[in-house]
Amino acid sequence: ALSSAASDVYKRQVKTDAAVRLLSELLSDGEEHEASECEAKLSEANISGSTAKKAKAILGVVSTKRRFGWFWSLPKCDDELPF
């Protein structure tokens, strides 16, 4: 059986993986989406704010301030090129 600490790490990884999957689905159309809507959907899926932040970092989510609030999007392919 897994030790308690190993079990906790495993559970966190499962939650992070679920958050990455959900966030990538929400943003998969390449458009900008209201951050508040994305956060609400993550919350509905019982994903905490800290886990959502990890998922955003893993996916390289771009946060953009617009006149009416914050928007999230996945990076464009050419945004990832270092040259």
CSV table of N, CA and C in Angstrom, one decimal:
chain,number,residue,atom,x,y,z
A,1,ALA,N,0.8,-1.2,0.0
A,1,ALA,CA,0.0,0.0,0.0
A,1,ALA,C,0.9,1.2,0.0
A,2,LEU,N,0.3,2.3,-0.5
A,2,LEU,CA,1.1,3.6,-0.6
A,2,LEU,C,1.1,4.2,0.8
A,3,SER,N,2.2,4.8,1.2
A,3,SER,CA,2.3,5.5,2.4
A,3,SER,C,1.4,6.7,2.4
A,4,SER,N,1.1,7.3,3.5
A,4,SER,CA,0.1,8.4,3.5
A,4,SER,C,0.7,9.6,2.7
A,5,ALA,N,2.0,9.9,2.8
A,5,ALA,CA,2.6,11.0,2.1
A,5,ALA,C,2.5,10.7,0.6
A,6,ALA,N,2.9,9.5,0.2
A,6,ALA,CA,2.8,9.1,-1.2
A,6,ALA,C,1.4,9.2,-1.8
A,7,SER,N,0.5,8.8,-0.9
A,7,SER,CA,-0.9,8.9,-1.3
A,7,SER,C,-1.4,10.3,-1.6
A,8,ASP,N,-0.9,11.2,-0.7
A,8,ASP,CA,-1.3,12.6,-0.8
A,8,ASP,C,-0.7,13.2,-2.1
A,9,VAL,N,0.5,12.9,-2.4
A,9,VAL,CA,1.2,13.3,-3.6
A,9,VAL,C,0.4,12.8,-4.8
A,10,TYR,N,0.1,11.6,-4.8
A,10,TYR,CA,-0.7,11.0,-5.9
A,10,TYR,C,-2.0,11.7,-6.1
A,11,LYS,N,-2.7,11.9,-5.0
A,11,LYS,CA,-4.0,12.6,-5.1
A,11,LYS,C,-3.9,14.0,-5.7
A,12,ARG,N,-2.8,14.7,-5.3
A,12,ARG,CA,-2.6,16.1,-5.8
A,12,ARG,C,-2.3,16.0,-7.3
A,13,GLN,N,-1.5,15.0,-7.7
A,13,GLN,CA,-1.2,14.9,-9.1
A,13,GLN,C,-2.4,14.6,-9.9
A,14,VAL,N,-3.3,13.7,-9.4
A,14,VAL,CA,-4.5,13.4,-10.1
A,14,VAL,C,-5.4,14.6,-10.3
A,15,LYS,N,-5.5,15.4,-9.2
A,15,LYS,CA,-6.3,16.7,-9.3
A,15,LYS,C,-5.6,17.7,-10.3
A,16,THR,N,-4.3,17.8,-10.3
A,16,THR,CA,-3.6,18.6,-11.2
A,16,THR,C,-3.9,18.2,-12.7
A,17,ASP,N,-3.8,16.9,-12.9
A,17,ASP,CA,-4.0,16.3,-14.2
A,17,ASP,C,-5.4,16.6,-14.7
A,18,ALA,N,-6.4,16.5,-13.8
A,18,ALA,CA,-7.8,16.8,-14.1
A,18,ALA,C,-8.0,18.2,-14.5
A,19,ALA,N,-7.3,19.1,-13.7
A,19,ALA,CA,-7.4,20.6,-14.0
A,19,ALA,C,-6.8,20.9,-15.3
A,20,VAL,N,-5.6,20.3,-15.6
A,20,VAL,CA,-5.0,20.5,-16.9
A,20,VAL,C,-5.9,20.1,-18.1
A,21,ARG,N,-6.5,18.9,-17.9
A,21,ARG,CA,-7.4,18.4,-19.0
A,21,ARG,C,-8.6,19.4,-19.1
A,22,LEU,N,-9.3,19.8,-18.0
A,22,LEU,CA,-10.4,20.6,-18.1
A,22,LEU,C,-10.1,22.0,-18.7
A,23,LEU,N,-9.0,22.6,-18.2
A,23,LEU,CA,-8.6,23.9,-18.7
A,23,LEU,C,-8.2,23.9,-20.2
A,24,SER,N,-7.6,22.8,-20.6
A,24,SER,CA,-7.2,22.7,-22.0
A,24,SER,C,-8.5,22.5,-22.9
A,25,GLU,N,-9.5,21.8,-22.4
A,25,GLU,CA,-10.7,21.7,-23.1
A,25,GLU,C,-11.4,23.0,-23.2
A,26,LEU,N,-11.5,23.8,-22.1
A,26,LEU,CA,-12.1,25.1,-22.1
A,26,LEU,C,-11.5,26.1,-23.1
A,27,LEU,N,-10.2,26.0,-23.2
A,27,LEU,CA,-9.5,26.9,-24.0
A,27,LEU,C,-9.1,26.4,-25.4
A,28,SER,N,-9.5,25.2,-25.7
A,28,SER,CA,-9.0,24.5,-26.9
A,28,SER,C,-9.4,25.2,-28.3
A,29,ASP,N,-10.4,26.1,-28.2
A,29,ASP,CA,-10.8,26.7,-29.5
A,29,ASP,C,-9.9,27.9,-29.9
A,30,GLY,N,-8.9,28.2,-29.1
A,30,GLY,CA,-7.9,29.2,-29.4
A,30,GLY,C,-8.4,30.6,-29.2
A,31,GLU,N,-9.6,30.8,-28.7
A,31,GLU,CA,-10.1,32.1,-28.4
A,31,GLU,C,-9.8,32.5,-26.9
A,32,GLU,N,-10.0,33.8,-26.6
A,32,GLU,CA,-9.9,34.2,-25.2
A,32,GLU,C,-11.2,34.0,-24.5
A,33,HIS,N,-11.1,33.5,-23.3
A,33,HIS,CA,-12.3,33.2,-22.4
A,33,HIS,C,-12.1,34.0,-21.1
A,34,GLU,N,-13.3,34.5,-20.6
A,34,GLU,CA,-13.3,35.3,-19.4
A,34,GLU,C,-12.7,34.4,-18.3
A,35,ALA,N,-11.7,34.9,-17.6
A,35,ALA,CA,-11.0,34.2,-16.5
A,35,ALA,C,-12.1,33.8,-15.5
A,36,SER,N,-13.0,34.7,-15.1
A,36,SER,CA,-14.0,34.3,-14.1
A,36,SER,C,-14.9,33.1,-14.5
A,37,GLU,N,-15.2,33.0,-15.8
A,37,GLU,CA,-15.9,31.8,-16.2
A,37,GLU,C,-15.1,30.5,-16.1
A,38,CYS,N,-13.8,30.6,-16.5
A,38,CYS,CA,-12.9,29.5,-16.4
A,38,CYS,C,-12.8,29.1,-14.9
A,39,GLU,N,-12.6,30.1,-14.1
A,39,GLU,CA,-12.4,29.8,-12.6
A,39,GLU,C,-13.7,29.1,-12.1
A,40,ALA,N,-14.8,29.6,-12.5
A,40,ALA,CA,-16.1,29.0,-12.0
A,40,ALA,C,-16.2,27.5,-12.5
A,41,LYS,N,-15.8,27.2,-13.7
A,41,LYS,CA,-15.9,25.9,-14.2
A,41,LYS,C,-14.9,25.0,-13.5
A,42,LEU,N,-13.8,25.5,-13.2
A,42,LEU,CA,-12.8,24.7,-12.4
A,42,LEU,C,-13.3,24.5,-11.0
A,43,SER,N,-13.9,25.5,-10.4
A,43,SER,CA,-14.4,25.4,-9.1
A,43,SER,C,-15.6,24.3,-9.0
A,44,GLU,N,-16.5,24.4,-10.0
A,44,GLU,CA,-17.6,23.4,-10.1
A,44,GLU,C,-17.0,22.0,-10.2
A,45,ALA,N,-15.8,21.8,-10.7
A,45,ALA,CA,-15.2,20.5,-10.8
A,45,ALA,C,-14.4,20.2,-9.6
A,46,ASN,N,-14.6,20.9,-8.5
A,46,ASN,CA,-13.9,20.8,-7.2
A,46,ASN,C,-12.4,20.9,-7.4
A,47,ILE,N,-12.0,21.8,-8.2
A,47,ILE,CA,-10.5,22.1,-8.4
A,47,ILE,C,-10.2,23.4,-7.7
A,48,SER,N,-9.3,23.3,-6.7
A,48,SER,CA,-9.0,24.5,-5.9
A,48,SER,C,-8.2,25.6,-6.7
A,49,GLY,N,-8.2,26.8,-6.2
A,49,GLY,CA,-7.4,27.8,-6.8
A,49,GLY,C,-6.0,27.5,-7.0
A,50,SER,N,-5.3,26.9,-6.0
A,50,SER,CA,-3.9,26.6,-6.2
A,50,SER,C,-3.7,25.5,-7.3
A,51,THR,N,-4.6,24.6,-7.3
A,51,THR,CA,-4.4,23.5,-8.4
A,51,THR,C,-4.7,24.2,-9.8
A,52,ALA,N,-5.6,25.1,-9.8
A,52,ALA,CA,-5.9,25.8,-11.1
A,52,ALA,C,-4.7,26.6,-11.5
A,53,LYS,N,-4.0,27.2,-10.6
A,53,LYS,CA,-2.8,28.0,-10.9
A,53,LYS,C,-1.7,27.1,-11.5
A,54,LYS,N,-1.6,25.9,-10.9
A,54,LYS,CA,-0.6,24.9,-11.4
A,54,LYS,C,-0.9,24.5,-12.8
A,55,ALA,N,-2.2,24.2,-13.1
A,55,ALA,CA,-2.6,23.8,-14.4
A,55,ALA,C,-2.4,25.0,-15.4
A,56,LYS,N,-2.6,26.2,-15.0
A,56,LYS,CA,-2.4,27.3,-15.9
A,56,LYS,C,-0.9,27.4,-16.2
A,57,ALA,N,0.0,27.2,-15.3
A,57,ALA,CA,1.4,27.2,-15.5
A,57,ALA,C,1.9,26.1,-16.4
A,58,ILE,N,1.3,24.9,-16.2
A,58,ILE,CA,1.7,23.7,-17.0
A,58,ILE,C,1.3,24.0,-18.5
A,59,LEU,N,0.1,24.6,-18.7
A,59,LEU,CA,-0.3,24.8,-20.1
A,59,LEU,C,0.2,26.1,-20.7
A,60,GLY,N,0.8,26.9,-19.8
A,60,GLY,CA,1.3,28.2,-20.3
A,60,GLY,C,0.2,29.2,-20.7
A,61,VAL,N,-0.9,29.1,-19.9
A,61,VAL,CA,-2.0,30.0,-20.2
A,61,VAL,C,-1.6,31.5,-20.1
A,62,VAL,N,-2.1,32.2,-21.1
A,62,VAL,CA,-1.9,33.6,-21.2
A,62,VAL,C,-3.0,34.4,-20.6
A,63,SER,N,-2.7,35.2,-19.6
A,63,SER,CA,-3.7,36.1,-19.0
A,63,SER,C,-3.6,37.5,-19.6
A,64,THR,N,-4.7,38.0,-20.1
A,64,THR,CA,-4.7,39.3,-20.7
A,64,THR,C,-5.8,40.2,-20.1
A,65,LYS,N,-5.3,41.4,-19.7
A,65,LYS,CA,-6.3,42.4,-19.1
A,65,LYS,C,-6.9,43.1,-20.2
A,66,ARG,N,-8.2,43.1,-20.2
A,66,ARG,CA,-9.0,43.8,-21.2
A,66,ARG,C,-9.8,44.9,-20.4
A,67,ARG,N,-10.6,45.7,-21.1
A,67,ARG,CA,-11.3,46.7,-20.5
A,67,ARG,C,-12.3,46.2,-19.5
A,68,PHE,N,-12.9,45.0,-19.8
A,68,PHE,CA,-14.0,44.5,-18.9
A,68,PHE,C,-13.5,43.3,-18.1
A,69,GLY,N,-12.2,43.2,-17.8
A,69,GLY,CA,-11.7,42.1,-17.0
A,69,GLY,C,-10.6,41.3,-17.6
A,70,TRP,N,-10.3,40.2,-16.9
A,70,TRP,CA,-9.2,39.3,-17.3
A,70,TRP,C,-9.7,38.2,-18.2
A,71,PHE,N,-8.9,37.8,-19.2
A,71,PHE,CA,-9.2,36.8,-20.1
A,71,PHE,C,-8.0,35.8,-20.2
A,72,TRP,N,-8.4,34.5,-20.4
A,72,TRP,CA,-7.4,33.5,-20.5
A,72,TRP,C,-7.4,32.9,-21.9
A,73,SER,N,-6.2,32.5,-22.4
A,73,SER,CA,-6.1,31.8,-23.6
A,73,SER,C,-4.9,30.9,-23.6
A,74,LEU,N,-4.9,29.9,-24.5
A,74,LEU,CA,-3.7,29.1,-24.7
A,74,LEU,C,-2.7,29.9,-25.5
A,75,PRO,N,-1.4,29.7,-25.3
A,75,PRO,CA,-0.4,30.4,-26.2
A,75,PRO,C,-0.6,30.0,-27.6
A,76,LYS,N,-0.4,31.0,-28.5
A,76,LYS,CA,-0.4,30.7,-29.9
A,76,LYS,C,0.9,29.9,-30.2
A,77,CYS,N,0.8,29.1,-31.2
A,77,CYS,CA,2.0,28.3,-31.6
A,77,CYS,C,3.3,29.1,-31.8
A,78,ASP,N,3.2,30.2,-32.5
A,78,ASP,CA,4.4,31.0,-32.7
A,78,ASP,C,4.8,31.8,-31.5
A,79,ASP,N,4.0,31.9,-30.4
A,79,ASP,CA,4.4,32.5,-29.2
A,79,ASP,C,5.4,31.7,-28.5
A,80,GLU,N,5.4,30.4,-28.8
A,80,GLU,CA,6.3,29.5,-28.0
A,80,GLU,C,7.7,29.4,-28.6
A,81,LEU,N,7.9,30.0,-29.8
A,81,LEU,CA,9.2,29.9,-30.5
A,81,LEU,C,10.1,30.9,-29.9
A,82,PRO,N,11.4,30.5,-29.6
A,82,PRO,CA,12.3,31.5,-29.0
A,82,PRO,C,13.0,32.4,-30.0
A,83,PHE,N,12.6,32.4,-31.2
A,83,PHE,CA,13.3,33.3,-32.2
A,83,PHE,C,12.3,34.0,-33.0
